[in-house]
PDB file of C-alpha atoms in Angstrom:
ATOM      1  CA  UNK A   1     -39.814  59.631  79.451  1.00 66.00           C
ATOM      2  CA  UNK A   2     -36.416  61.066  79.114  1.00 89.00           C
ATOM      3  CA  UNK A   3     -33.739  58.901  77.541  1.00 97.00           C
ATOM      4  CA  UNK A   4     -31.667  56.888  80.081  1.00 98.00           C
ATOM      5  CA  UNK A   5     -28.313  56.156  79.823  1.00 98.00           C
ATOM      6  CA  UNK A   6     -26.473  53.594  82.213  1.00 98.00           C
ATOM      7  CA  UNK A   7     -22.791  54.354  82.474  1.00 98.00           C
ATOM      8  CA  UNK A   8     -20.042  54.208  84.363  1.00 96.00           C
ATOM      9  CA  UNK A   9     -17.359  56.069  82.952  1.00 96.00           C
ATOM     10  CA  UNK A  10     -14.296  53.908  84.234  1.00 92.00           C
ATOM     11  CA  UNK A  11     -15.856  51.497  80.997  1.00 94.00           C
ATOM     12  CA  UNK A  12     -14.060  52.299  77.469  1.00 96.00           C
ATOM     13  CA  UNK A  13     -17.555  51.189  75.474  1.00 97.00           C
ATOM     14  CA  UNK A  14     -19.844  53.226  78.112  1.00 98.00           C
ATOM     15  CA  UNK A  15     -17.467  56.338  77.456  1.00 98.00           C
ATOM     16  CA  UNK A  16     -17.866  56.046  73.709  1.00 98.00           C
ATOM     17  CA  UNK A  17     -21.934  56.160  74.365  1.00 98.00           C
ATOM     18  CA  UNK A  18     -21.213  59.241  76.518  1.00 98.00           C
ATOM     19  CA  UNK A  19     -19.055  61.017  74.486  1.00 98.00           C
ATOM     20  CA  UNK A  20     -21.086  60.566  71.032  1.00 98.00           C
ATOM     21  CA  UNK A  21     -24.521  61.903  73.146  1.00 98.00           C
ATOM     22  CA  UNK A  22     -22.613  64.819  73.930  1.00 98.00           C
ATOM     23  CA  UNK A  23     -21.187  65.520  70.880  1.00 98.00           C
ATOM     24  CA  UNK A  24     -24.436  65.289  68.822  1.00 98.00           C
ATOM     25  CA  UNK A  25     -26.844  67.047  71.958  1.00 98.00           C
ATOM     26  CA  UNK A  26     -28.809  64.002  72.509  1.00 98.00           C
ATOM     27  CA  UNK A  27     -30.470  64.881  75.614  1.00 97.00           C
ATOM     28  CA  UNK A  28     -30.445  61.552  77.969  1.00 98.00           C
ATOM     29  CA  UNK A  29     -30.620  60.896  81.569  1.00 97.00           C
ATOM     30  CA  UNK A  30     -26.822  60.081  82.824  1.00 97.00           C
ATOM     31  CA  UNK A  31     -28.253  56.867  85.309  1.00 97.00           C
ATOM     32  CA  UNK A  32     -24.654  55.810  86.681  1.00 96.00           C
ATOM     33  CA  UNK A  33     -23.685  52.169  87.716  1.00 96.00           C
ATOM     34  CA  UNK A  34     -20.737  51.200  89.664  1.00 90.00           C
ATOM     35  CA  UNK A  35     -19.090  48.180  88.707  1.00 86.00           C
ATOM     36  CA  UNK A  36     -16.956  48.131  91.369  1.00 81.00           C
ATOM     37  CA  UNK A  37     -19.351  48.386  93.930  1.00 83.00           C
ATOM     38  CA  UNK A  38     -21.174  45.361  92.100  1.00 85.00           C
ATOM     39  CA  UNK A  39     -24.372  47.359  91.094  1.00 91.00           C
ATOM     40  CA  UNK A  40     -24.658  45.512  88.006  1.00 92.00           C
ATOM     41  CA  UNK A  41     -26.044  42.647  89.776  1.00 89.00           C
ATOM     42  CA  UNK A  42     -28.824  44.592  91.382  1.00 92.00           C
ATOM     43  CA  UNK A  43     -32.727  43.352  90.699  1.00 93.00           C
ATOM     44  CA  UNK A  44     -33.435  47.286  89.477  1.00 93.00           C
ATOM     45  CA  UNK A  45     -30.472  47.125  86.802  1.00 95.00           C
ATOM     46  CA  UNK A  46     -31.416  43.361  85.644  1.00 94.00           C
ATOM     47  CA  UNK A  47     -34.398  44.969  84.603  1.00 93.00           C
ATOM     48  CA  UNK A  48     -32.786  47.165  82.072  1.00 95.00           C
ATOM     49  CA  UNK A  49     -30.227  44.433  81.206  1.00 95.00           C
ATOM     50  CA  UNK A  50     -30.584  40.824  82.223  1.00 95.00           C
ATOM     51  CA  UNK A  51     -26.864  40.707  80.675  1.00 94.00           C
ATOM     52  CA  UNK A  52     -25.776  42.677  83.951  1.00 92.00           C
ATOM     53  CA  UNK A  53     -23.368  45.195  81.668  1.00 94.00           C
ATOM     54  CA  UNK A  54     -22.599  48.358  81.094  1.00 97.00           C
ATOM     55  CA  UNK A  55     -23.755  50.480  78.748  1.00 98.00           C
ATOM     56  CA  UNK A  56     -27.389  50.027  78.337  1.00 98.00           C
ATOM     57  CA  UNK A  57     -30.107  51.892  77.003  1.00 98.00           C
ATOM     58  CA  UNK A  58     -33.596  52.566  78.052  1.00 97.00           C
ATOM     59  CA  UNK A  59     -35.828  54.745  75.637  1.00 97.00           C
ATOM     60  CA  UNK A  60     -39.352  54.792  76.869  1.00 95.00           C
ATOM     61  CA  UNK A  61     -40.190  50.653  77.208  1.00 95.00           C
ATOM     62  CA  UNK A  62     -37.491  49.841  74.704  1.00 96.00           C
ATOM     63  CA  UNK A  63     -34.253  48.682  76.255  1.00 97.00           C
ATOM     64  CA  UNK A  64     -31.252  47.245  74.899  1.00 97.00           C
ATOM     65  CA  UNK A  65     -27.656  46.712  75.443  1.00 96.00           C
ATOM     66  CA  UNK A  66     -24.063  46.327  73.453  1.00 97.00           C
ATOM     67  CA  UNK A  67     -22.326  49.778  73.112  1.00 98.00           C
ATOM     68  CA  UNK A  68     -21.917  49.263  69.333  1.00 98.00           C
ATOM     69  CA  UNK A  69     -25.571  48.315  68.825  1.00 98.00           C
ATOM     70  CA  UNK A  70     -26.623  51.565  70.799  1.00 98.00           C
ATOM     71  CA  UNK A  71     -24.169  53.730  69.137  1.00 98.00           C
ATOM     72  CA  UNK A  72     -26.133  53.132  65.950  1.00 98.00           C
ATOM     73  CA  UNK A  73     -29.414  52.954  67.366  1.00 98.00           C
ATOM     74  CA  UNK A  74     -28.537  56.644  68.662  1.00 98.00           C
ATOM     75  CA  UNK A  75     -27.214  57.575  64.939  1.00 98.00           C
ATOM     76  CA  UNK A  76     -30.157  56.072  63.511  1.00 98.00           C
ATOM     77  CA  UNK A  77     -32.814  57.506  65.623  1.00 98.00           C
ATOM     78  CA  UNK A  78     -31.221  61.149  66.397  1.00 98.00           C
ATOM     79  CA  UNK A  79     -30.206  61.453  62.189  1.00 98.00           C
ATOM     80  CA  UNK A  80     -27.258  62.277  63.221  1.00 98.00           C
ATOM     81  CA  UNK A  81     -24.475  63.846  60.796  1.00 98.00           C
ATOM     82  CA  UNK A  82     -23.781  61.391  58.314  1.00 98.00           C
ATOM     83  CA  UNK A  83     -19.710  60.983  58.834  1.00 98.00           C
ATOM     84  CA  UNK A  84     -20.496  59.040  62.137  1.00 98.00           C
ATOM     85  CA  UNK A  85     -21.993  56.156  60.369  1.00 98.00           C
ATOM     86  CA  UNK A  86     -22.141  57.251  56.690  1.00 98.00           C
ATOM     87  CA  UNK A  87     -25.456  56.196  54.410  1.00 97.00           C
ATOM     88  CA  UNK A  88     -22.377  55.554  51.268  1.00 97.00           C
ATOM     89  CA  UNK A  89     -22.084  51.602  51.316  1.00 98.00           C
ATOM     90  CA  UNK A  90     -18.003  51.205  51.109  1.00 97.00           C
ATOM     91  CA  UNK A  91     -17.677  53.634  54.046  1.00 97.00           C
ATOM     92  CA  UNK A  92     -20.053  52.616  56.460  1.00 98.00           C
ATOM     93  CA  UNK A  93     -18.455  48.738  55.413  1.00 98.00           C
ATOM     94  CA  UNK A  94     -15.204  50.143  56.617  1.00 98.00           C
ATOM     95  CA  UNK A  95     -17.239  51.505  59.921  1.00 98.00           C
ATOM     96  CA  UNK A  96     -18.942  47.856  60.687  1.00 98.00           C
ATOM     97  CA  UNK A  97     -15.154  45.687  59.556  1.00 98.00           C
ATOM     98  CA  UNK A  98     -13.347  48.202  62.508  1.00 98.00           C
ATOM     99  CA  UNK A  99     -16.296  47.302  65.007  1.00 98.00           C
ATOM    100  CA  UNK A 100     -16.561  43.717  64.201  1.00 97.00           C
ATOM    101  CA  UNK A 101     -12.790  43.261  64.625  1.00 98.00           C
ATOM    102  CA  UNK A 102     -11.666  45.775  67.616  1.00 97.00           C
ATOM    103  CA  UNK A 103     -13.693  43.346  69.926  1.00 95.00           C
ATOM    104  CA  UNK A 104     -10.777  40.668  70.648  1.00 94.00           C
ATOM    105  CA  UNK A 105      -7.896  42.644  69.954  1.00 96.00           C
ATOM    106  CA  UNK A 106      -7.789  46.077  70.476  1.00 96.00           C
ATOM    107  CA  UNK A 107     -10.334  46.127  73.230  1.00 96.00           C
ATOM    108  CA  UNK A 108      -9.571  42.549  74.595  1.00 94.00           C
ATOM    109  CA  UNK A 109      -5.698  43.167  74.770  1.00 95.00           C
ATOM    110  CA  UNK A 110      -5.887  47.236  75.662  1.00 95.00           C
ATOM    111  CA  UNK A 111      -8.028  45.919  78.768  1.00 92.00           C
ATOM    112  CA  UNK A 112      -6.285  43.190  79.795  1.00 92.00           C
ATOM    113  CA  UNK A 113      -3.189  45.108  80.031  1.00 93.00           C
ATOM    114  CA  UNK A 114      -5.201  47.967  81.835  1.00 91.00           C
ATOM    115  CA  UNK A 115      -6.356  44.941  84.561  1.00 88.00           C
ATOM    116  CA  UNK A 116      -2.951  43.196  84.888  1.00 89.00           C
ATOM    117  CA  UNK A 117      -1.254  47.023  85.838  1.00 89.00           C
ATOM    118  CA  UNK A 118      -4.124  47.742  88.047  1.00 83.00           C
ATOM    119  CA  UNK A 119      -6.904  46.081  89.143  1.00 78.00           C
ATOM    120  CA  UNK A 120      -5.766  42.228  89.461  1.00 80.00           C
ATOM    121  CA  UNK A 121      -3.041  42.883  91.238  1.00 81.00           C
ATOM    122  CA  UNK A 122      -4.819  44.611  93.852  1.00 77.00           C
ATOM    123  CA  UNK A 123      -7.521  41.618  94.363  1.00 76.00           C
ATOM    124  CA  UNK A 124      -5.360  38.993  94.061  1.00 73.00           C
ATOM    125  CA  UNK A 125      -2.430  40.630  96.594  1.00 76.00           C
ATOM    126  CA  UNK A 126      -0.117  39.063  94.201  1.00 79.00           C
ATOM    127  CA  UNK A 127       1.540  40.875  91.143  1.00 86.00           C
ATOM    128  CA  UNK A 128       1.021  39.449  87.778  1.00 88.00           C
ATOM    129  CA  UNK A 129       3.903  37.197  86.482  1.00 88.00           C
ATOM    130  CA  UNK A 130       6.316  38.695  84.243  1.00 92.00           C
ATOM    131  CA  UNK A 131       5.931  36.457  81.376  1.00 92.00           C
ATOM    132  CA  UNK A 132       1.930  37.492  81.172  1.00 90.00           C
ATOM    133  CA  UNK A 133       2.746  41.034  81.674  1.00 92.00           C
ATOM    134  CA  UNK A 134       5.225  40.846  78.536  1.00 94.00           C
ATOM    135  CA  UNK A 135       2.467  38.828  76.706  1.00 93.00           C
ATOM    136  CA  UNK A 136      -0.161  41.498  77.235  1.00 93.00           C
ATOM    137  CA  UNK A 137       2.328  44.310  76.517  1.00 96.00           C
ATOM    138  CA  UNK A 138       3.404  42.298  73.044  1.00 96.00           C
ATOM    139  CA  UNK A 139      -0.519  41.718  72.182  1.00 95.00           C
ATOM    140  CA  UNK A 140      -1.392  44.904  72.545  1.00 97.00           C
ATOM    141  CA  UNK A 141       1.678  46.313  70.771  1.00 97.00           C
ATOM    142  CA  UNK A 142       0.646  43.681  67.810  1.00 97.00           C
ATOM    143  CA  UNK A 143      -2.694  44.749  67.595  1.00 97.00           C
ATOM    144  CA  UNK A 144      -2.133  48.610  67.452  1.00 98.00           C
ATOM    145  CA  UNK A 145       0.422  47.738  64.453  1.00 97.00           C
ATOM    146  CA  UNK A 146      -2.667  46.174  62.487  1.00 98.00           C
ATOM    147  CA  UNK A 147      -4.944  48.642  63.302  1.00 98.00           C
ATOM    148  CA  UNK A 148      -1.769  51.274  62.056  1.00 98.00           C
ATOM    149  CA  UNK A 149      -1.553  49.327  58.670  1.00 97.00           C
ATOM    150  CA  UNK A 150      -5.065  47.270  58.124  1.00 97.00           C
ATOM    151  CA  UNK A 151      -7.594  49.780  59.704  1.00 97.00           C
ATOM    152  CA  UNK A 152      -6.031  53.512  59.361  1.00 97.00           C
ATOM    153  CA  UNK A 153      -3.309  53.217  56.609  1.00 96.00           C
ATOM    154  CA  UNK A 154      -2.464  56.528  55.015  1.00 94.00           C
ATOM    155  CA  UNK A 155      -6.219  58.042  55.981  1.00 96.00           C
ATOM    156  CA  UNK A 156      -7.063  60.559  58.105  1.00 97.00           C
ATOM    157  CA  UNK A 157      -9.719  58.573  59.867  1.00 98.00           C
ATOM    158  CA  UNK A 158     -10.099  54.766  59.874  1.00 98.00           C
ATOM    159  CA  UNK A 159     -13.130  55.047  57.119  1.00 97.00           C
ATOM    160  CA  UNK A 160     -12.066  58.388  54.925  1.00 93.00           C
ATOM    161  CA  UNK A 161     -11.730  62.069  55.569  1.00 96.00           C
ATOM    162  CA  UNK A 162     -14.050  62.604  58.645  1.00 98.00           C
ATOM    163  CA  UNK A 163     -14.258  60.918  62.308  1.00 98.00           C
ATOM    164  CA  UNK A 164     -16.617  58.339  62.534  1.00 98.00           C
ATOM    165  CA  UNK A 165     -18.304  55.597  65.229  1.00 98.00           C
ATOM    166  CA  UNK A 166     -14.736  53.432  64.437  1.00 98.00           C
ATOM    167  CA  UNK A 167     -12.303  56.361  65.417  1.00 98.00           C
ATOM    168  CA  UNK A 168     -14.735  56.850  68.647  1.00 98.00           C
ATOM    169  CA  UNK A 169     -14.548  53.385  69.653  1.00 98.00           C
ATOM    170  CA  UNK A 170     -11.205  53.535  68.922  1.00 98.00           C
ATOM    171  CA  UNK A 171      -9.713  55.987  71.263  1.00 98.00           C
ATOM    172  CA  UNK A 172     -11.420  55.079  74.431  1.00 98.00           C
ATOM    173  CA  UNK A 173     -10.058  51.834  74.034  1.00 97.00           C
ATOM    174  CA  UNK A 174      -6.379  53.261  73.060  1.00 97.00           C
ATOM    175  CA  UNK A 175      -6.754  55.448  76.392  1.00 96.00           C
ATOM    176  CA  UNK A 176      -7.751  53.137  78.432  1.00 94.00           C
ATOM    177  CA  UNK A 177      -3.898  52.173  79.175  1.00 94.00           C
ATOM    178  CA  UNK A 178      -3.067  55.802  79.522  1.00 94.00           C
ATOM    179  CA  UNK A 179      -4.861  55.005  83.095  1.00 90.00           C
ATOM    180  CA  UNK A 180      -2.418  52.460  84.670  1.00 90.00           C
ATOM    181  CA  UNK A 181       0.684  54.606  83.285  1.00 91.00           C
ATOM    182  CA  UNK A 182       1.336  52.867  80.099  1.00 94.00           C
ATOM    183  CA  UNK A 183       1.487  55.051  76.545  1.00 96.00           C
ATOM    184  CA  UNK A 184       0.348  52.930  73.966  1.00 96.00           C
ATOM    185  CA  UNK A 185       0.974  56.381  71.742  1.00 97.00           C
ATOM    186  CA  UNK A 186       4.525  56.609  72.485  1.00 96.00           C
ATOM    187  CA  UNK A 187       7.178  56.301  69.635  1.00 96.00           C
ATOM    188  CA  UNK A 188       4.236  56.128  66.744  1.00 97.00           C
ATOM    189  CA  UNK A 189       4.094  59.185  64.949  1.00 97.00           C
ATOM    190  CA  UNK A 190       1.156  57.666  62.710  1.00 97.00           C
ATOM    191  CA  UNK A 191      -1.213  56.976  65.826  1.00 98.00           C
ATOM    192  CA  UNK A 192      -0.278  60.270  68.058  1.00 98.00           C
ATOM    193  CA  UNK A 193      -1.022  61.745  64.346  1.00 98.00           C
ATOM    194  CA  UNK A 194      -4.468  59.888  64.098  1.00 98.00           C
ATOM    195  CA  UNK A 195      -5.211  60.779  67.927  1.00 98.00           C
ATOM    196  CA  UNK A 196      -4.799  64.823  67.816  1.00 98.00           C
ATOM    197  CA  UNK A 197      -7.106  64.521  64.558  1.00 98.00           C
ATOM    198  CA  UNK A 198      -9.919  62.473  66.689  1.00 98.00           C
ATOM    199  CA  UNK A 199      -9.335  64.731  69.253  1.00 98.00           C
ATOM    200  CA  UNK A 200      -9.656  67.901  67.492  1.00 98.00           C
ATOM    201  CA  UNK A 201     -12.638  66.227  66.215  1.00 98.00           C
ATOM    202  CA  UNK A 202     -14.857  65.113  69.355  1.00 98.00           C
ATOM    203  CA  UNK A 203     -13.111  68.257  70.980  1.00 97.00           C
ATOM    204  CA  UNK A 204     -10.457  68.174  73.758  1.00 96.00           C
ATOM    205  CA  UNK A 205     -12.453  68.970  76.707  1.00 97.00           C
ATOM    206  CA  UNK A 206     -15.118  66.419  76.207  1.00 98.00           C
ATOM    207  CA  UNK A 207     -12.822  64.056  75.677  1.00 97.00           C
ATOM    208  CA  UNK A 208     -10.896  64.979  78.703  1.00 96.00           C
ATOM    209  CA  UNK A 209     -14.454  64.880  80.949  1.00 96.00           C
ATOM    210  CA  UNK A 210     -15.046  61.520  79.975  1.00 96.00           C
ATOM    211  CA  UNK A 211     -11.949  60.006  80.971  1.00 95.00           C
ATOM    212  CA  UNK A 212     -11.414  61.989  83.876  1.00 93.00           C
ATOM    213  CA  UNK A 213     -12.651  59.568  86.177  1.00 88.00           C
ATOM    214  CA  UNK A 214     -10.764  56.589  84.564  1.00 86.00           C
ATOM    215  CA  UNK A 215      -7.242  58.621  84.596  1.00 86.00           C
ATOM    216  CA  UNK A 216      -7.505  59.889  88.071  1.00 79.00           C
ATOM    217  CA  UNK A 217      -8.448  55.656  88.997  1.00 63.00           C
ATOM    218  CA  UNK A 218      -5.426  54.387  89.502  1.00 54.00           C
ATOM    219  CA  UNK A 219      -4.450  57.033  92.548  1.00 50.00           C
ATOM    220  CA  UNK A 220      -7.897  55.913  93.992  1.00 54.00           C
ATOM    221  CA  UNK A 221      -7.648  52.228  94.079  1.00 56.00           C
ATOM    222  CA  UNK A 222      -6.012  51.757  97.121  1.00 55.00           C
ATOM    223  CA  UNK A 223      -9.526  53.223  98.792  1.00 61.00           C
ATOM    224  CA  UNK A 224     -11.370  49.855  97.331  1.00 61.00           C
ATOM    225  CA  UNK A 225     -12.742  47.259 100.027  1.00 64.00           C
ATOM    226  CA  UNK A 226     -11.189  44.174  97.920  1.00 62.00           C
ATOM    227  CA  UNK A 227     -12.940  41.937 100.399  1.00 67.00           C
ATOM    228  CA  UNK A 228     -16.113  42.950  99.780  1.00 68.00           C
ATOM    229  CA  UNK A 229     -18.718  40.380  98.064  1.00 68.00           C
ATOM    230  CA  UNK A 230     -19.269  42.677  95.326  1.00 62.00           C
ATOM    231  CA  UNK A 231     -15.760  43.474  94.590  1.00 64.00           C
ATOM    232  CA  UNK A 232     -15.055  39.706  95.385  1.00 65.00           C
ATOM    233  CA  UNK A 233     -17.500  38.518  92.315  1.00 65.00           C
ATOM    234  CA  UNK A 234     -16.318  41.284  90.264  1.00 63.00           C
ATOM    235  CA  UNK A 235     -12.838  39.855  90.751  1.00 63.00           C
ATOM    236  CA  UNK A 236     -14.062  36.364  89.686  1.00 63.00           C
ATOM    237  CA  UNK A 237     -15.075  37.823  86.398  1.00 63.00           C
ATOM    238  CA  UNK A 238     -12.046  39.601  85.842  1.00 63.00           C
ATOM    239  CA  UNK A 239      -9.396  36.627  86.633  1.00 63.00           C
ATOM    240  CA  UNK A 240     -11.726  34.051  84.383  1.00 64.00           C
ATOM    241  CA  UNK A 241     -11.671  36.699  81.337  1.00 63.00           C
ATOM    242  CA  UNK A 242      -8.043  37.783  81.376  1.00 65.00           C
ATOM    243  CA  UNK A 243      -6.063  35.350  83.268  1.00 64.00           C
ATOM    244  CA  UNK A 244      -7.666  31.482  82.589  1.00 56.00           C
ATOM    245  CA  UNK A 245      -7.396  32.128  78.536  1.00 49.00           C
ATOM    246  CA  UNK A 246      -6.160  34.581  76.348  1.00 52.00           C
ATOM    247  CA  UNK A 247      -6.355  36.150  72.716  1.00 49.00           C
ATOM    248  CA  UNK A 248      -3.588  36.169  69.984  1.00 49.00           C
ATOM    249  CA  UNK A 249      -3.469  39.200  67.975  1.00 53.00           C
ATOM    250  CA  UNK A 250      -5.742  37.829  65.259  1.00 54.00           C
ATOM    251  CA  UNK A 251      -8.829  37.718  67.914  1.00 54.00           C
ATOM    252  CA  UNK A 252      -8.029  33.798  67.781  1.00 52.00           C
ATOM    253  CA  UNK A 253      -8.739  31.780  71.334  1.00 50.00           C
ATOM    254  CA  UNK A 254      -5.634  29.681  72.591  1.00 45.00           C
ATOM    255  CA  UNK A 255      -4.629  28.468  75.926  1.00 36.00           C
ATOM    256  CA  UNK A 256      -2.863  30.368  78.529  1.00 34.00           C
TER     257      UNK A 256
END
């Protein structure tokens, strides 16, 4: 049985699986799930993933979920070229510290600012209140400034001289604002710097592919049912993640 990949492409983490399966020719079977349209919650999908998230993984009767655990799972079992997530102890360290940390900041603060421009606002028929749009704007903006001097510093790429599983994750999650009209590239010659390098790397039209669903989003939302069930629960999801509670810029939990 083919390998089967469950995506849906408006996620940063399943783009990352998409893009490095393309990049290395690992042949898979692209098995798409809406979010949106609630088919996470379906009996056939809990089968794959009892967590009811995108990405997952199914590989004969082995299944599994997490985007960074399938990343290297893919690395691992298609010996891919060692730069993605290099066998030389100090570099794949610096591979695992991005991965570990990008969780509650980068990601966490690049998506909740991605949700309060376009998503919540829609289901809720409210706009979000200025004070938590600055917040998310001033999170985000923290977070790429560590990133800047902790993660990428005066390298190329976050863990040397060649792209790896960190600058993958990376990007996706730095795009994913790009998609609700906000540039979290603009004025930082460092980062636009470290993006045309990853992007020269993974090549432009991939990259472009993958997002091209996610960018073209925003002019489509207007087309959603927001009072359907499925959109409904998805909606509970969303406001309990980014509007009940919120991360500071060191990945700490605090009150909102």
């Amino acid at each position: 049985m083919a390998l089967q990949l469950y995506l849906d492409l408006n996620s940063q983490p399943c783009r990352s699986v998409y893009i490095f399966a393309k990049k290395n020719n690992i042949a898979f079977e692209f098995k798409p799930v809406s979010l949106a349209e609630g088919q996470q919650y379906t009996e056939e999908f809990e089968k794959v993933n009892l967590l009811k998230r995108v990405p997952a993984l199914k590989d004969g009767d082995f299944t599994m979920a997490e985007s960074v655990a399938i990343l290297k799972y893919l690395a691992g079992k298609y010996k891919t070229p060692d730069h993605w997530y290099p066998a030389n102890l100090q570099q794949r360290a610096r591979v695992d510290e991005y991965l570990a940390w990008q969780h509650t900041t980068i990601r966490f603060h690049g998506s909740r600012l991605y949700m309060f421009k376009g998503l919540l606002p829609l289901l809720s028929g409210e706009p979000i209140p200025t004070d938590k749009m600055d917040e998310a704007v001033s999170d985000l903006q923290t977070s790429i400034r560590l990133f800047e001097d902790k993660f990428l510093q005066d390298r190329p790429f976050i863990a040397g001289r060649e792209v790896s599983l960190a600058d993958l994750v990376a990007i996706v999650e730095l795009m994913q604002p790009l998609g609700v009209g906000f540039d979290p590239f603009k004025d930082r010659p460092k980062l636009c710097s470290w993006r045309d390098r990853v992007e020269a790397a993974l090549g432009k039209e991939l990259l472009d592919e993958a997002h091209e669903k996610m960018m073209k989003r925003s002019g489509s939302l207007s087309n959603l049912d927001v009072n359907s069930p499925a959109l409904q629960r998805f909606a509970i999801g969303l406001k309990k993640t980014y509007m009940s509670w919120r991360l500071s810029p060191s990945g700490c939990k605090s009150t909102c």
